[in-house]
Short mmCIF file of C-alpha atoms in Angstrom, two decimals:
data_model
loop_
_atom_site.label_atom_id
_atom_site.label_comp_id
_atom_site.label_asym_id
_atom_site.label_seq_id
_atom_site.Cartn_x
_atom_site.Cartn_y
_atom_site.Cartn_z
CA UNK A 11 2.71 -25.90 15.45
CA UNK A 12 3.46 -22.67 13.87
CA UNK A 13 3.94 -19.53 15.88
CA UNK A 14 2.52 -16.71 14.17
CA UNK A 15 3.84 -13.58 15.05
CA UNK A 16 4.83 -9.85 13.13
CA UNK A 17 1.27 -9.45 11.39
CA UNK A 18 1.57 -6.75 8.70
CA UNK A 19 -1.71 -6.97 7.53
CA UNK A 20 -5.03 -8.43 7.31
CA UNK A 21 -8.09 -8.55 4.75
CA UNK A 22 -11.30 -9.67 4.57
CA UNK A 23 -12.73 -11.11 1.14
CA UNK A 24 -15.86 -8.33 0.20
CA UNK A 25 -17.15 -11.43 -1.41
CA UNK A 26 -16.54 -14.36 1.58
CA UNK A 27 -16.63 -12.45 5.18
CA UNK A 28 -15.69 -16.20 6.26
CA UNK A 29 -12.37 -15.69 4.02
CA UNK A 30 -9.88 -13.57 6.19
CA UNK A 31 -6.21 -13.59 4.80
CA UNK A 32 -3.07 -12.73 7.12
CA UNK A 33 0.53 -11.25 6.03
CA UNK A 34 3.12 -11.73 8.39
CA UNK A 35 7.09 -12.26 8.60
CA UNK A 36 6.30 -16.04 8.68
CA UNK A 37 4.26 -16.17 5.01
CA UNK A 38 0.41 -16.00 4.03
CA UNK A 39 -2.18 -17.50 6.56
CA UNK A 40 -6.17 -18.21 5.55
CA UNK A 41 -9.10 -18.89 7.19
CA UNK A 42 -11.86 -20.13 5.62
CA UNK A 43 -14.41 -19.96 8.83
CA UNK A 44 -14.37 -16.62 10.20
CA UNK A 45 -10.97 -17.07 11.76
CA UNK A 46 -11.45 -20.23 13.77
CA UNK A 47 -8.72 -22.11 12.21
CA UNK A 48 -5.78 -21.23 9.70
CA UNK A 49 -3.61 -22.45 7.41
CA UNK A 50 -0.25 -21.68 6.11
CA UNK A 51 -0.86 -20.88 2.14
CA UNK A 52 3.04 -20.01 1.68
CA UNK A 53 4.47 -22.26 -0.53
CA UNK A 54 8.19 -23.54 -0.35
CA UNK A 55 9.57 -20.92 -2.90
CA UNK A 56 7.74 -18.09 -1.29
CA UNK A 57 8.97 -18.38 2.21
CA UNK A 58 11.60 -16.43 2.45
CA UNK A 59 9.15 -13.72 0.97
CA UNK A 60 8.47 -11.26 3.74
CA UNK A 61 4.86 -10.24 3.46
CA UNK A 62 4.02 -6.84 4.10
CA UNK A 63 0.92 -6.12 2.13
CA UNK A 64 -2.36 -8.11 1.12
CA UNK A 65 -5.05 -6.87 -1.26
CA UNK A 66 -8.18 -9.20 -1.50
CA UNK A 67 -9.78 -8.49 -5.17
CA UNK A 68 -13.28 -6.83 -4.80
CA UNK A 69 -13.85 -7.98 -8.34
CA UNK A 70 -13.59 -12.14 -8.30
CA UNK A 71 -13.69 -14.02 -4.81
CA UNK A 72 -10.69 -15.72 -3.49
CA UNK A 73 -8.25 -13.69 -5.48
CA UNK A 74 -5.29 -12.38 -3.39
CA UNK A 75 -2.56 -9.49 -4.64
CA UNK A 76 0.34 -10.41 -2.08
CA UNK A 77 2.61 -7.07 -1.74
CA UNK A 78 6.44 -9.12 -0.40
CA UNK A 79 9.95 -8.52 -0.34
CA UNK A 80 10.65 -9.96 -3.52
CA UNK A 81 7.79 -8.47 -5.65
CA UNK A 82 3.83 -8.52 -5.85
CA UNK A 83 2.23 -12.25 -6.62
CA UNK A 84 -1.15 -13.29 -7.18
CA UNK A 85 -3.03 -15.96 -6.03
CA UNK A 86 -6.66 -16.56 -8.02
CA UNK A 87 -7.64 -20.17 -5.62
CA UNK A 88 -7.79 -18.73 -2.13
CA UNK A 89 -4.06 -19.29 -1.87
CA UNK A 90 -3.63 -22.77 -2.93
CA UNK A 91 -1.14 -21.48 -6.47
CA UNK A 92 0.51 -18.41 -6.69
CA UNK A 93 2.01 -16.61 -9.68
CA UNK A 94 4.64 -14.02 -10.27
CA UNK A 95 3.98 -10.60 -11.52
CA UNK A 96 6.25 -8.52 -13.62
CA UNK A 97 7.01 -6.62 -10.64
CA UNK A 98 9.88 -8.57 -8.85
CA UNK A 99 13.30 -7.95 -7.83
CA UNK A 100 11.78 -5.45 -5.48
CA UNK A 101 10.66 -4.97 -1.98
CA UNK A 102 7.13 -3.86 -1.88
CA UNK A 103 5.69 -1.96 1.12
CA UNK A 104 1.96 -1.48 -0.31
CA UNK A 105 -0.33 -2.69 -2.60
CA UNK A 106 -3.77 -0.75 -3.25
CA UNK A 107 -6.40 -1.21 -5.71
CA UNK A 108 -9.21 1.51 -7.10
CA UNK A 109 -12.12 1.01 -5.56
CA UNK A 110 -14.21 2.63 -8.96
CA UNK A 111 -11.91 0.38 -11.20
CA UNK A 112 -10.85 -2.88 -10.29
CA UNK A 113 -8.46 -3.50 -12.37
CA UNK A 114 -5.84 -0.70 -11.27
CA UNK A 115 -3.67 -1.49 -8.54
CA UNK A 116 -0.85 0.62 -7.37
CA UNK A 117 2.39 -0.74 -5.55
CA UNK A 118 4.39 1.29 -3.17
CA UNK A 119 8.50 0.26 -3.36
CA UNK A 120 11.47 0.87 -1.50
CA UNK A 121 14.32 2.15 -3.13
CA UNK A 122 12.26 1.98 -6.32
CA UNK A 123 9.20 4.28 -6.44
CA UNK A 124 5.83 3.84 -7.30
CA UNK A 125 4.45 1.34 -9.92
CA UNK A 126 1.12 1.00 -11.47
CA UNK A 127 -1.32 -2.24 -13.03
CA UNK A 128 -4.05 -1.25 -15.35
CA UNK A 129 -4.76 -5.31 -15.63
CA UNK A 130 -5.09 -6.42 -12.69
CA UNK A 131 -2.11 -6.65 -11.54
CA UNK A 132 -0.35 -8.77 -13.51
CA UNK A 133 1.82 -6.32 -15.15
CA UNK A 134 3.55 -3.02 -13.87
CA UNK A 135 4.98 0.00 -15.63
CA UNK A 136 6.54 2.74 -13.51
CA UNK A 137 5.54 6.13 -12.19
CA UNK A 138 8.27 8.63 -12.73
CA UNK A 139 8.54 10.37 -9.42
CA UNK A 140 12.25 11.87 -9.36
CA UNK A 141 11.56 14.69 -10.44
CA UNK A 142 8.75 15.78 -7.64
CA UNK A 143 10.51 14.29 -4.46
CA UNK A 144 13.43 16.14 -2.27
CA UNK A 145 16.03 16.01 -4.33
CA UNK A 146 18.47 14.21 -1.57
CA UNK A 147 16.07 11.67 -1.80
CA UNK A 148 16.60 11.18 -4.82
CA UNK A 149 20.07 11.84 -5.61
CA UNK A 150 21.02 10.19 -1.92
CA UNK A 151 22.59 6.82 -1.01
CA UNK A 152 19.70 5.32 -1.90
CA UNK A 153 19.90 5.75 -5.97
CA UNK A 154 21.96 2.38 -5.70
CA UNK A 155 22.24 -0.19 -8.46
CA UNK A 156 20.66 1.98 -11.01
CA UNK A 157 17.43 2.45 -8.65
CA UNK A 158 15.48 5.39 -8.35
CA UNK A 159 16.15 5.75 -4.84
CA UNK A 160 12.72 6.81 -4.22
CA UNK A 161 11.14 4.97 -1.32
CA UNK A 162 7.48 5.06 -0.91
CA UNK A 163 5.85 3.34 1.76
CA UNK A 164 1.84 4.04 0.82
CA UNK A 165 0.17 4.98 -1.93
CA UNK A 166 -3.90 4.88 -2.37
CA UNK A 167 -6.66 5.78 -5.17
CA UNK A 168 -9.74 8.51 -4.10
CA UNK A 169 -12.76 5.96 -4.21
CA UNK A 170 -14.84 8.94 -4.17
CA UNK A 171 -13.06 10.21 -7.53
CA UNK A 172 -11.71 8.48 -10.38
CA UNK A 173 -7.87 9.63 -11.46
CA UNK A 174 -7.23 11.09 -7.80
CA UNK A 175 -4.05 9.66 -6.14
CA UNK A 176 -1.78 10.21 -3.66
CA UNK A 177 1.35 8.75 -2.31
CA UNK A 178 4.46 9.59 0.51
CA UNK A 179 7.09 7.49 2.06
CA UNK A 180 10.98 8.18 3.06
CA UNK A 181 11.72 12.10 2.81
CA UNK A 182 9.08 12.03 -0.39
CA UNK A 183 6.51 14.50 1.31
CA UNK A 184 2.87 14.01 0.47
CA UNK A 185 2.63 13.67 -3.46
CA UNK A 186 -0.77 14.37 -5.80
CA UNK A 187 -1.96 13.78 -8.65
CA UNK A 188 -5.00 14.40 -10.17
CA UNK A 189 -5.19 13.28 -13.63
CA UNK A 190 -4.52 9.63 -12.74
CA UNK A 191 -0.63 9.83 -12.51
CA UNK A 192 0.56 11.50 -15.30
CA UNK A 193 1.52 14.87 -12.98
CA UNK A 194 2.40 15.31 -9.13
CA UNK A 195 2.70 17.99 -7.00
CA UNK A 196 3.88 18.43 -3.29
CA UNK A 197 1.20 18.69 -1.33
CA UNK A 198 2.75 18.62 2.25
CA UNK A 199 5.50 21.23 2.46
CA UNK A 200 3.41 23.14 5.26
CA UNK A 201 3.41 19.90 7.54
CA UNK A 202 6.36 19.51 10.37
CA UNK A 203 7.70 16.88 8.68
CA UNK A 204 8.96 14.89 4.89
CA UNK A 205 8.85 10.89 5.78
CA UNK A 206 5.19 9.43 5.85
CA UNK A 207 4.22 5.91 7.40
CA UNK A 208 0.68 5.88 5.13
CA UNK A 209 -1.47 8.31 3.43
CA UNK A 210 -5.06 7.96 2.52
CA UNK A 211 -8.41 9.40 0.84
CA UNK A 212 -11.31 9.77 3.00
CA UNK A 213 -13.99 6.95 1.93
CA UNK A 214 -16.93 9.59 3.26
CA UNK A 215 -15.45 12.90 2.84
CA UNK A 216 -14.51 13.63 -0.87
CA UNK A 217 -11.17 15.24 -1.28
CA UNK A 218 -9.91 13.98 2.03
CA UNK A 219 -6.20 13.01 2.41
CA UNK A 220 -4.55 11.50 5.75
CA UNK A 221 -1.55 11.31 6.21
CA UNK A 222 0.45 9.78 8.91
CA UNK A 223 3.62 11.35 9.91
CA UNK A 224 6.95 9.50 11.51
CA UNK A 225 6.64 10.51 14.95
CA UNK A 226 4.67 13.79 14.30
CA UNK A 227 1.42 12.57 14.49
CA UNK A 228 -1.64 12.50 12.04
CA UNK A 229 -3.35 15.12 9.63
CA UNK A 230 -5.48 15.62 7.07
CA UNK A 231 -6.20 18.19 4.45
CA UNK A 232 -9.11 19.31 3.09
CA UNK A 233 -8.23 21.49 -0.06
CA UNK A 234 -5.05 19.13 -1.49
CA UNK A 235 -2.71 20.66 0.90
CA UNK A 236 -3.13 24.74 0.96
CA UNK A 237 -3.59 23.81 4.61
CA UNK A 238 -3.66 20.91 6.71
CA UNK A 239 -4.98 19.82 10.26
CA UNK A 240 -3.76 17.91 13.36
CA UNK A 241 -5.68 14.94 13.85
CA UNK A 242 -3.50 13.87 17.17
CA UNK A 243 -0.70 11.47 17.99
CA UNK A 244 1.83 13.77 18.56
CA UNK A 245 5.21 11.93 18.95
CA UNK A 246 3.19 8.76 18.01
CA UNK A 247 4.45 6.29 15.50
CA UNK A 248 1.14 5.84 13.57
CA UNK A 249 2.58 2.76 11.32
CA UNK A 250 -0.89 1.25 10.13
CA UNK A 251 -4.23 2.56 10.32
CA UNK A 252 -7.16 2.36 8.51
CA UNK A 253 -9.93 4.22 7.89
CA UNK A 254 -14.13 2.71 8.00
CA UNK A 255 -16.04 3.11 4.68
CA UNK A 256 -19.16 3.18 6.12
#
């Protein structure tokens, strides 16, 4: 039997609460009852495939947007197939989808920024970011092989407010944008630190962000970053987190 272990994330269908789909270091696991029993949905050419992010489509039941080390893949039959995206080649830390617009996803990279799926998520154009992060980020070792050298670790869409985003990562700060994308500011120069394990909008406070430090602990802002708030975890490695809708 297999021995599951290194679980980066989990998801619920919204449409199947008997549907609950795994990522971990050992492929794709589903359940199909709740979580009484599981089965492996990696396929031989995906195993190698470290998994660190699962999105479970709001919009059509049983469709899975799998966030890996090579790339984002979609499954559209609980797992059974999987397809490639045009986003490969890359090692993808997060995948997040609008809650006020199904099809937009965004996918958070490392060493090569922040990409964005206006069909859901089959196809992925970039999100110019260079210009808005540190620049020893990213003029630093990590501009390798003609990459941006931008890591990002998180990235999420305001489901209170269409065209609201945020993202943060490796030395990126906290980055906003308000008009869907097309401009970003720093939002998090007042906080103690640069590097960002996940940031988040509030589900019931409009305007909300979170954002959780590396080893400085959690805050949130309440005005787009004029000032921000300690939230706890001081010295705390707040990796993954979540936040309850309702």
């Amino acid at each position: 039997p297999w021995q599951v272990t290194e679980a980066q994330d989990i998801m619920v269908d919204p449409n199947d609460v008997n549907a609950i789909y795994a990522a971990t270091a050992y492929g794709i696991w589903g359940s199909q009852d709740g979580g009484d029993s599981w089965l492996r949905l990696t396929p031989t050419d995906m195993m190698d495939d470290y998994t660190q992010s699962l999105v479970v489509d709001y919009t059509q039941t049983g469709r899975i947007i799998a966030g890996q080390e090579g790339g984002v893949r979609i499954s559209d039959d609980r797992g059974a197939t999987w397809q490639e995206t045009t986003l490969r080649g890359m090692e993808v830390m997060e995948v997040a989808q609008d809650a006020r617009r199904g099809g937009h996803f965004l996918a958070a990279t490392l060493h090569d920024g922040l990409y964005r799926s206006t069909d859901g998520a089959r196809t992925w154009s970039a999100i110019p970011l260079a210009s808005i992060v540190p620049p020893a980020t990213a003029a630093g070792e990590r501009a390798r092989e003609g990459r941006t050298g931008v890591s990002v670790y998180s990235a999420a869409f305001d489901p209170t407010r269409a065209g609201r985003l945020v993202a943060a990562g490796w030395e990126t700060g906290v980055l906003y944008s308000g008009d869907d994308g097309e401009t970003w500011t720093q939002i998090g120069t007042s906080l103690p630190a640069i590097s960002f394990y996940q940031v988040a909008f509030d589900p019931k406070r409009s305007g909300r962000i979170w954002a959780a430090t590396v080893e400085q602990g959690l805050f949130y802002t309440d005005n787009q970053g004029r000032t921000w708030q300690s939230a706890g975890l001081d010295g705390r490695l707040p990796e993954n987190w979540g936040l309850r809708p309702a």
